[in-house]
Amino acid sequence: MSSVLSHNKDQPRVRKTLSDSSTSSTASTKSQKHEKLSRLSSSGSSDVSNDSSTNHAESYFLRRENRLSARKKAEEESANNDYKKMYEKALATNHRLKSRLETSKQELAMIQDQLQRTQKGRAEDCSSNMLETEKKESWSIKKRITDLEEQLKVKTELNMENQRLKDENGALIRVITKLSK
């Protein structure tokens, strides 16, 4: 830590740390500089070596103060640039995500539309398939009914013929029994 020499003819030399001087505001440093200059001008040129060391210290502090203020400005600008870069990056990310979301929404709408069309098509296909199946079943049932009706006719005819044959057989048996007596 460097120190600052404060010189006044009436007061002994006092050392101040730079941290004390750096924490003071720029207004106080300007007033201190003004005081130093006024003291130097009032003292005259009696002590040339003291005057040159004061000028040297004063120029050193001016340069140091300029460097610190420049560094502080650069840090503030870089911080501002960092925030600006972060903000721009966030904006770009938001824009990219919004476009992806919009694309996804469009794809979802298309897929839902396709699903609805497919379901309607299946319903129509199912209904047409059901109609065809029902037609085939009704045709096969009708065919079977006609077959059964024909078989019933044949059966009734056979039953009637069977009954006729039984009757004839019975009559023949009676005739044979009468003849044999």
Coordinates of N, CA and C in Angstrom, one line a residue:
M1 N 0.8 -1.2 0.0 CA 0.0 0.0 0.0 C 0.9 1.2 0.0
S2 N 0.7 2.1 -0.9 CA 1.5 3.3 -1.0 C 0.9 4.4 0.0
S3 N 1.7 5.3 0.2 CA 1.2 6.4 1.1 C 1.4 7.8 0.5
V4 N 0.7 8.7 1.0 CA 0.7 10.1 0.5 C 1.3 11.0 1.6
L5 N 2.2 11.8 1.2 CA 2.7 12.8 2.2 C 2.0 14.1 2.1
S6 N 1.5 14.5 3.2 CA 0.8 15.8 3.3 C 1.8 16.7 4.0
H7 N 2.0 17.8 3.3 CA 3.0 18.8 3.9 C 2.4 20.1 4.1
N8 N 2.6 20.6 5.2 CA 2.2 22.0 5.6 C 3.3 22.6 6.4
K9 N 3.6 23.8 6.3 CA 4.8 24.4 7.1 C 4.4 24.4 8.6
D10 N 3.2 24.7 8.9 CA 2.8 24.8 10.3 C 2.6 23.4 10.9
Q11 N 2.3 22.4 10.2 CA 2.0 21.1 10.7 C 3.1 20.1 10.3
P12 N 3.4 19.1 11.1 CA 4.4 18.1 10.7 C 3.9 17.3 9.6
R13 N 4.8 16.6 8.9 CA 4.3 15.7 7.8 C 3.5 14.6 8.3
V14 N 2.4 14.3 7.7 CA 1.5 13.2 8.1 C 1.3 12.3 6.9
R15 N 1.4 11.0 7.2 CA 1.2 10.0 6.1 C -0.2 9.6 6.1
K16 N -0.8 9.5 4.9 CA -2.1 9.0 4.7 C -2.0 7.9 3.7
T17 N -2.8 6.9 3.9 CA -2.8 5.7 3.0 C -3.6 6.1 1.8
L18 N -3.3 5.4 0.7 CA -4.0 5.6 -0.5 C -5.5 5.2 -0.4
S19 N -5.8 4.2 0.4 CA -7.2 3.8 0.6 C -8.0 4.9 1.1
D20 N -7.4 5.7 2.0 CA -8.1 6.9 2.6 C -8.3 7.9 1.5
S21 N -7.3 8.1 0.7 CA -7.5 9.1 -0.4 C -8.4 8.7 -1.5
S22 N -8.4 7.3 -1.8 CA -9.2 6.8 -2.9 C -10.7 6.8 -2.5
T23 N -11.0 6.7 -1.2 CA -12.4 6.6 -0.8 C -13.0 8.0 -0.8
S24 N -12.2 9.0 -0.7 CA -12.7 10.4 -0.7 C -13.3 10.7 -2.0
S25 N -14.2 11.6 -2.1 CA -14.8 12.0 -3.4 C -13.8 12.8 -4.2
T26 N -14.2 13.0 -5.5 CA -13.4 13.8 -6.4 C -13.4 15.3 -6.0
A27 N -14.5 15.7 -5.4 CA -14.6 17.1 -4.9 C -13.5 17.4 -3.8
S28 N -13.4 16.4 -2.9 CA -12.4 16.6 -1.8 C -11.0 16.6 -2.4
T29 N -10.7 15.8 -3.4 CA -9.4 15.7 -4.0 C -9.1 17.0 -4.7
K30 N -10.1 17.6 -5.4 CA -9.9 18.8 -6.1 C -9.7 20.0 -5.1
S31 N -10.4 19.9 -4.0 CA -10.1 21.0 -3.0 C -8.8 20.8 -2.3
Q32 N -8.3 19.6 -2.2 CA -7.0 19.4 -1.6 C -5.9 19.9 -2.6
K33 N -6.1 19.6 -3.9 CA -5.2 20.1 -4.9 C -5.2 21.6 -4.9
H34 N -6.3 22.2 -4.8 CA -6.4 23.7 -4.7 C -5.7 24.3 -3.5
E35 N -5.9 23.6 -2.4 CA -5.2 24.0 -1.2 C -3.7 23.9 -1.3
K36 N -3.2 22.8 -1.9 CA -1.8 22.6 -2.1 C -1.2 23.7 -3.0
L37 N -2.0 24.0 -4.1 CA -1.5 25.0 -5.0 C -1.5 26.4 -4.4
S38 N -2.5 26.7 -3.6 CA -2.5 28.0 -2.9 C -1.4 28.1 -1.9
R39 N -1.1 27.0 -1.2 CA 0.0 27.0 -0.2 C 1.4 27.2 -0.9
L40 N 1.5 26.5 -2.1 CA 2.7 26.6 -2.8 C 2.9 28.0 -3.3
S41 N 1.8 28.6 -3.8 CA 2.0 29.9 -4.3 C 2.2 30.9 -3.2
S42 N 1.6 30.7 -2.0 CA 1.8 31.6 -0.9 C 3.2 31.5 -0.3
S43 N 3.8 30.3 -0.3 CA 5.1 30.1 0.3 C 6.2 30.7 -0.6
G44 N 5.9 30.8 -1.8 CA 6.9 31.4 -2.7 C 7.8 30.3 -3.2
S45 N 8.9 30.7 -3.7 CA 9.9 29.7 -4.2 C 11.1 29.6 -3.3
S46 N 10.8 29.6 -2.0 CA 11.9 29.5 -1.0 C 12.6 28.2 -1.0
D47 N 11.7 27.2 -1.2 CA 12.2 25.8 -1.1 C 12.0 25.2 -2.4
V48 N 12.9 25.2 -3.3 CA 12.8 24.7 -4.7 C 12.7 23.2 -4.7
S49 N 13.4 22.5 -3.8 CA 13.4 21.0 -3.8 C 12.0 20.6 -3.3
N50 N 11.5 21.3 -2.3 CA 10.2 20.9 -1.7 C 9.1 21.2 -2.8
D51 N 9.2 22.2 -3.6 CA 8.3 22.6 -4.6 C 8.3 21.5 -5.7
S52 N 9.5 21.1 -6.1 CA 9.6 20.0 -7.2 C 9.0 18.7 -6.7
S53 N 9.3 18.3 -5.4 CA 8.7 17.1 -4.9 C 7.2 17.1 -4.8
T54 N 6.7 18.3 -4.5 CA 5.2 18.5 -4.4 C 4.6 18.4 -5.8
N55 N 5.3 19.0 -6.8 CA 4.8 18.9 -8.2 C 4.9 17.5 -8.7
H56 N 6.0 16.8 -8.3 CA 6.1 15.4 -8.7 C 5.0 14.5 -8.1
A57 N 4.8 14.7 -6.8 CA 3.7 13.9 -6.1 C 2.4 14.3 -6.7
E58 N 2.2 15.6 -7.0 CA 0.9 16.0 -7.5 C 0.7 15.4 -8.9
S59 N 1.7 15.4 -9.7 CA 1.5 14.9 -11.1 C 1.3 13.3 -11.0
Y60 N 2.0 12.7 -10.0 CA 1.9 11.3 -9.8 C 0.4 11.0 -9.5
F61 N -0.2 11.7 -8.6 CA -1.5 11.5 -8.1 C -2.5 11.8 -9.2
L62 N -2.2 12.8 -10.0 CA -3.1 13.1 -11.1 C -3.1 12.0 -12.2
R63 N -1.9 11.5 -12.5 CA -1.9 10.4 -13.4 C -2.6 9.1 -12.9
R64 N -2.3 8.9 -11.6 CA -2.9 7.7 -10.9 C -4.4 7.8 -10.9
E65 N -4.9 9.0 -10.6 CA -6.4 9.3 -10.6 C -6.9 9.1 -12.0
N66 N -6.2 9.6 -13.0 CA -6.7 9.4 -14.4 C -6.8 8.0 -14.8
R67 N -5.7 7.2 -14.4 CA -5.7 5.8 -14.7 C -6.9 5.1 -14.0
L68 N -7.1 5.4 -12.7 CA -8.2 4.7 -11.9 C -9.5 5.1 -12.5
S69 N -9.7 6.3 -12.9 CA -11.0 6.7 -13.5 C -11.2 6.1 -14.8
A70 N -10.1 6.0 -15.6 CA -10.2 5.3 -16.9 C -10.5 3.8 -16.7
R71 N -9.9 3.2 -15.7 CA -10.1 1.8 -15.5 C -11.5 1.6 -15.0
K72 N -12.0 2.5 -14.2 CA -13.4 2.4 -13.7 C -14.4 2.5 -14.8
K73 N -14.1 3.5 -15.7 CA -15.0 3.7 -16.9 C -15.0 2.5 -17.8
A74 N -13.8 1.9 -18.0 CA -13.7 0.7 -18.8 C -14.4 -0.5 -18.2
E75 N -14.3 -0.6 -16.9 CA -15.1 -1.7 -16.2 C -16.6 -1.5 -16.3
E76 N -17.0 -0.2 -16.2 CA -18.4 0.1 -16.3 C -18.9 -0.2 -17.7
E77 N -18.1 0.2 -18.7 CA -18.5 -0.1 -20.1 C -18.5 -1.5 -20.4
S78 N -17.5 -2.3 -19.9 CA -17.5 -3.7 -20.1 C -18.7 -4.4 -19.4
A79 N -19.0 -3.9 -18.2 CA -20.2 -4.4 -17.5 C -21.5 -4.1 -18.3
N80 N -21.6 -2.9 -18.8 CA -22.7 -2.5 -19.6 C -22.8 -3.4 -20.9
N81 N -21.6 -3.6 -21.5 CA -21.5 -4.4 -22.7 C -21.9 -5.8 -22.4
D82 N -21.5 -6.3 -21.2 CA -21.8 -7.7 -20.9 C -23.3 -7.8 -20.7
Y83 N -23.9 -6.8 -20.0 CA -25.4 -6.9 -19.8 C -26.1 -6.8 -21.2
K84 N -25.5 -5.9 -22.0 CA -26.1 -5.8 -23.3 C -26.0 -7.1 -24.1
K85 N -24.8 -7.7 -24.1 CA -24.6 -9.0 -24.8 C -25.6 -10.0 -24.2
M86 N -25.7 -10.1 -22.9 CA -26.6 -11.1 -22.3 C -28.0 -10.8 -22.7
Y87 N -28.4 -9.5 -22.7 CA -29.8 -9.2 -23.1 C -30.0 -9.6 -24.6
E88 N -29.1 -9.3 -25.5 CA -29.2 -9.6 -26.9 C -29.3 -11.1 -27.1
K89 N -28.4 -11.8 -26.3 CA -28.4 -13.3 -26.4 C -29.7 -13.9 -25.9
A90 N -30.3 -13.3 -24.8 CA -31.6 -13.8 -24.3 C -32.7 -13.5 -25.3
L91 N -32.6 -12.3 -25.9 CA -33.6 -12.0 -27.0 C -33.5 -13.0 -28.1
A92 N -32.3 -13.3 -28.6 CA -32.1 -14.2 -29.7 C -32.7 -15.6 -29.3
T93 N -32.4 -16.0 -28.1 CA -32.9 -17.3 -27.6 C -34.4 -17.3 -27.6
N94 N -35.0 -16.3 -27.0 CA -36.4 -16.2 -27.0 C -37.0 -16.2 -28.4
H95 N -36.5 -15.5 -29.3 CA -37.0 -15.5 -30.7 C -36.9 -16.9 -31.3
R96 N -35.8 -17.5 -31.1 CA -35.6 -18.9 -31.6 C -36.6 -19.8 -31.0
L97 N -36.8 -19.8 -29.7 CA -37.7 -20.7 -29.0 C -39.2 -20.4 -29.5
K98 N -39.5 -19.1 -29.7 CA -40.8 -18.7 -30.1 C -41.1 -19.3 -31.5
S99 N -40.1 -19.2 -32.4 CA -40.3 -19.8 -33.7 C -40.4 -21.3 -33.7
R100 N -39.6 -21.9 -32.8 CA -39.8 -23.4 -32.7 C -41.1 -23.8 -32.1
L101 N -41.6 -23.0 -31.2 CA -43.0 -23.2 -30.6 C -44.0 -23.1 -31.7
E102 N -43.9 -22.1 -32.5 CA -44.9 -21.8 -33.5 C -44.9 -23.0 -34.5
T103 N -43.7 -23.4 -34.9 CA -43.5 -24.5 -35.8 C -44.2 -25.8 -35.2
S104 N -43.9 -26.0 -33.9 CA -44.5 -27.2 -33.3 C -46.0 -27.1 -33.2
K105 N -46.6 -25.9 -33.0 CA -48.0 -25.8 -33.0 C -48.6 -26.1 -34.3
Q106 N -47.9 -25.6 -35.4 CA -48.4 -25.9 -36.8 C -48.4 -27.4 -37.0
E107 N -47.3 -28.0 -36.7 CA -47.2 -29.5 -36.9 C -48.3 -30.2 -36.1
L108 N -48.6 -29.8 -34.9 CA -49.6 -30.4 -34.0 C -51.0 -30.3 -34.7
A109 N -51.2 -29.1 -35.2 CA -52.5 -28.8 -35.9 C -52.7 -29.7 -37.1
M110 N -51.6 -29.9 -37.9 CA -51.6 -30.7 -39.1 C -51.8 -32.2 -38.7
I111 N -51.2 -32.6 -37.6 CA -51.3 -34.0 -37.2 C -52.7 -34.3 -36.7
Q112 N -53.3 -33.3 -35.9 CA -54.6 -33.5 -35.4 C -55.6 -33.6 -36.6
D113 N -55.4 -32.7 -37.6 CA -56.3 -32.7 -38.8 C -56.2 -34.1 -39.5
Q114 N -55.0 -34.6 -39.6 CA -54.8 -35.9 -40.3 C -55.5 -37.0 -39.5
L115 N -55.4 -36.9 -38.1 CA -56.0 -37.9 -37.3 C -57.5 -37.9 -37.4
Q116 N -58.1 -36.7 -37.4 CA -59.5 -36.6 -37.6 C -60.0 -37.1 -38.9
R117 N -59.3 -36.8 -40.0 CA -59.6 -37.3 -41.3 C -59.5 -38.8 -41.4
T118 N -58.5 -39.4 -40.7 CA -58.3 -40.8 -40.7 C -59.4 -41.5 -39.9
Q119 N -59.8 -40.9 -38.8 CA -60.9 -41.5 -38.0 C -62.2 -41.4 -38.8
K120 N -62.5 -40.3 -39.5 CA -63.7 -40.2 -40.3 C -63.7 -41.2 -41.4
G121 N -62.5 -41.4 -42.0 CA -62.4 -42.4 -43.1 C -62.6 -43.8 -42.6
R122 N -62.1 -44.1 -41.4 CA -62.3 -45.4 -40.8 C -63.7 -45.6 -40.5
A123 N -64.4 -44.6 -40.0 CA -65.8 -44.7 -39.6 C -66.6 -45.0 -40.9
E124 N -66.3 -44.3 -42.0 CA -67.0 -44.5 -43.3 C -66.6 -45.9 -43.8
D125 N -65.4 -46.3 -43.7 CA -64.9 -47.6 -44.2 C -65.6 -48.7 -43.3
C126 N -65.7 -48.4 -42.0 CA -66.3 -49.4 -41.1 C -67.8 -49.5 -41.5
S127 N -68.4 -48.4 -41.7 CA -69.9 -48.4 -42.0 C -70.1 -49.1 -43.4
S128 N -69.2 -48.8 -44.3 CA -69.4 -49.4 -45.6 C -69.0 -50.9 -45.5
N129 N -68.0 -51.2 -44.7 CA -67.6 -52.6 -44.5 C -68.8 -53.3 -43.8
M130 N -69.3 -52.6 -42.8 CA -70.5 -53.2 -42.1 C -71.6 -53.5 -43.0
L131 N -71.9 -52.5 -43.9 CA -73.0 -52.7 -44.8 C -72.7 -53.9 -45.8
E132 N -71.5 -54.0 -46.2 CA -71.2 -55.1 -47.1 C -71.3 -56.4 -46.4
T133 N -70.8 -56.4 -45.1 CA -70.8 -57.6 -44.3 C -72.3 -58.0 -44.0
E134 N -73.1 -57.0 -43.7 CA -74.5 -57.2 -43.4 C -75.2 -57.7 -44.7
K135 N -74.9 -57.2 -45.8 CA -75.5 -57.6 -47.1 C -75.1 -59.1 -47.4
K136 N -73.8 -59.4 -47.1 CA -73.4 -60.8 -47.4 C -74.1 -61.7 -46.4
E137 N -74.2 -61.3 -45.1 CA -74.8 -62.1 -44.2 C -76.3 -62.3 -44.5
S138 N -77.0 -61.2 -44.9 CA -78.4 -61.3 -45.2 C -78.6 -62.2 -46.4
W139 N -77.7 -62.1 -47.4 CA -77.8 -62.9 -48.6 C -77.6 -64.4 -48.3
S140 N -76.6 -64.6 -47.4 CA -76.4 -66.0 -47.0 C -77.5 -66.6 -46.2
I141 N -78.1 -65.7 -45.4 CA -79.2 -66.1 -44.6 C -80.4 -66.4 -45.5
K142 N -80.7 -65.5 -46.4 CA -81.8 -65.7 -47.4 C -81.6 -67.0 -48.2
K143 N -80.4 -67.2 -48.6 CA -80.1 -68.5 -49.3 C -80.3 -69.7 -48.5
R144 N -79.9 -69.6 -47.3 CA -80.1 -70.7 -46.4 C -81.6 -71.0 -46.1
I145 N -82.4 -69.8 -46.0 CA -83.8 -69.9 -45.8 C -84.5 -70.6 -47.0
T146 N -84.1 -70.2 -48.2 CA -84.6 -70.9 -49.4 C -84.3 -72.3 -49.4
D147 N -83.0 -72.6 -49.0 CA -82.6 -74.1 -49.0 C -83.4 -74.8 -48.0
L148 N -83.6 -74.2 -46.8 CA -84.4 -74.9 -45.8 C -85.9 -75.1 -46.2
E149 N -86.4 -74.0 -46.9 CA -87.8 -74.2 -47.4 C -87.9 -75.3 -48.4
E150 N -86.9 -75.4 -49.3 CA -86.9 -76.5 -50.2 C -86.8 -77.9 -49.5
Q151 N -85.9 -77.9 -48.6 CA -85.8 -79.2 -47.8 C -87.1 -79.5 -47.1
L152 N -87.7 -78.5 -46.5 CA -89.0 -78.7 -45.8 C -90.1 -79.2 -46.8
K153 N -90.1 -78.6 -48.0 CA -91.0 -79.1 -49.0 C -90.8 -80.6 -49.3
V154 N -89.5 -80.9 -49.5 CA -89.1 -82.3 -49.9 C -89.4 -83.2 -48.7
K155 N -89.2 -82.7 -47.5 CA -89.5 -83.5 -46.3 C -91.0 -83.8 -46.2
T156 N -91.8 -82.7 -46.4 CA -93.3 -82.9 -46.3 C -93.7 -83.8 -47.4
E157 N -93.2 -83.7 -48.6 CA -93.5 -84.6 -49.7 C -93.1 -86.1 -49.3
L158 N -91.9 -86.2 -48.7 CA -91.5 -87.5 -48.3 C -92.4 -88.1 -47.2
N159 N -92.7 -87.2 -46.3 CA -93.6 -87.7 -45.2 C -95.0 -88.1 -45.7
M160 N -95.5 -87.3 -46.7 CA -96.8 -87.7 -47.3 C -96.7 -89.0 -48.1
E161 N -95.6 -89.1 -48.8 CA -95.4 -90.4 -49.5 C -95.2 -91.6 -48.6
N162 N -94.5 -91.3 -47.5 CA -94.2 -92.3 -46.5 C -95.6 -92.7 -45.9
Q163 N -96.4 -91.8 -45.6 CA -97.7 -92.1 -45.0 C -98.6 -92.8 -46.0
R164 N -98.5 -92.4 -47.3 CA -99.2 -93.2 -48.3 C -98.7 -94.6 -48.4
L165 N -97.4 -94.8 -48.4 CA -96.9 -96.1 -48.5 C -97.3 -97.0 -47.2
K166 N -97.3 -96.4 -46.1 CA -97.8 -97.1 -44.9 C -99.2 -97.5 -45.0
D167 N -100.0 -96.5 -45.5 CA -101.4 -96.9 -45.7 C -101.6 -98.0 -46.7
E168 N -100.8 -98.0 -47.8 CA -100.9 -99.0 -48.8 C -100.4 -100.4 -48.2
N169 N -99.3 -100.3 -47.5 CA -98.8 -101.5 -46.8 C -99.8 -102.1 -45.9
G170 N -100.5 -101.2 -45.1 CA -101.5 -101.7 -44.2 C -102.6 -102.4 -45.0
A171 N -103.0 -101.7 -46.1 CA -104.1 -102.3 -46.9 C -103.7 -103.6 -47.5
L172 N -102.5 -103.7 -47.9 CA -102.0 -105.0 -48.5 C -101.9 -106.1 -47.4
I173 N -101.5 -105.7 -46.3 CA -101.5 -106.7 -45.2 C -102.9 -107.2 -44.9
R174 N -103.9 -106.4 -44.9 CA -105.3 -106.8 -44.6 C -105.8 -107.7 -45.8
V175 N -105.4 -107.3 -47.0 CA -105.8 -108.1 -48.1 C -105.2 -109.5 -48.0
I176 N -103.9 -109.6 -47.7 CA -103.2 -110.8 -47.6 C -103.8 -111.7 -46.4
T177 N -104.1 -111.1 -45.3 CA -104.7 -111.8 -44.2 C -106.1 -112.3 -44.6
K178 N -106.9 -111.6 -45.3 CA -108.2 -112.1 -45.7 C -108.1 -113.2 -46.7
L179 N -107.1 -113.1 -47.5 CA -106.9 -114.2 -48.5 C -106.4 -115.5 -47.9
S180 N -105.6 -115.3 -46.9 CA -105.0 -116.5 -46.3 C -106.0 -117.1 -45.3
K181 N -107.1 -116.6 -45.0 CA -108.1 -117.2 -44.1 C -109.0 -118.0 -44.8

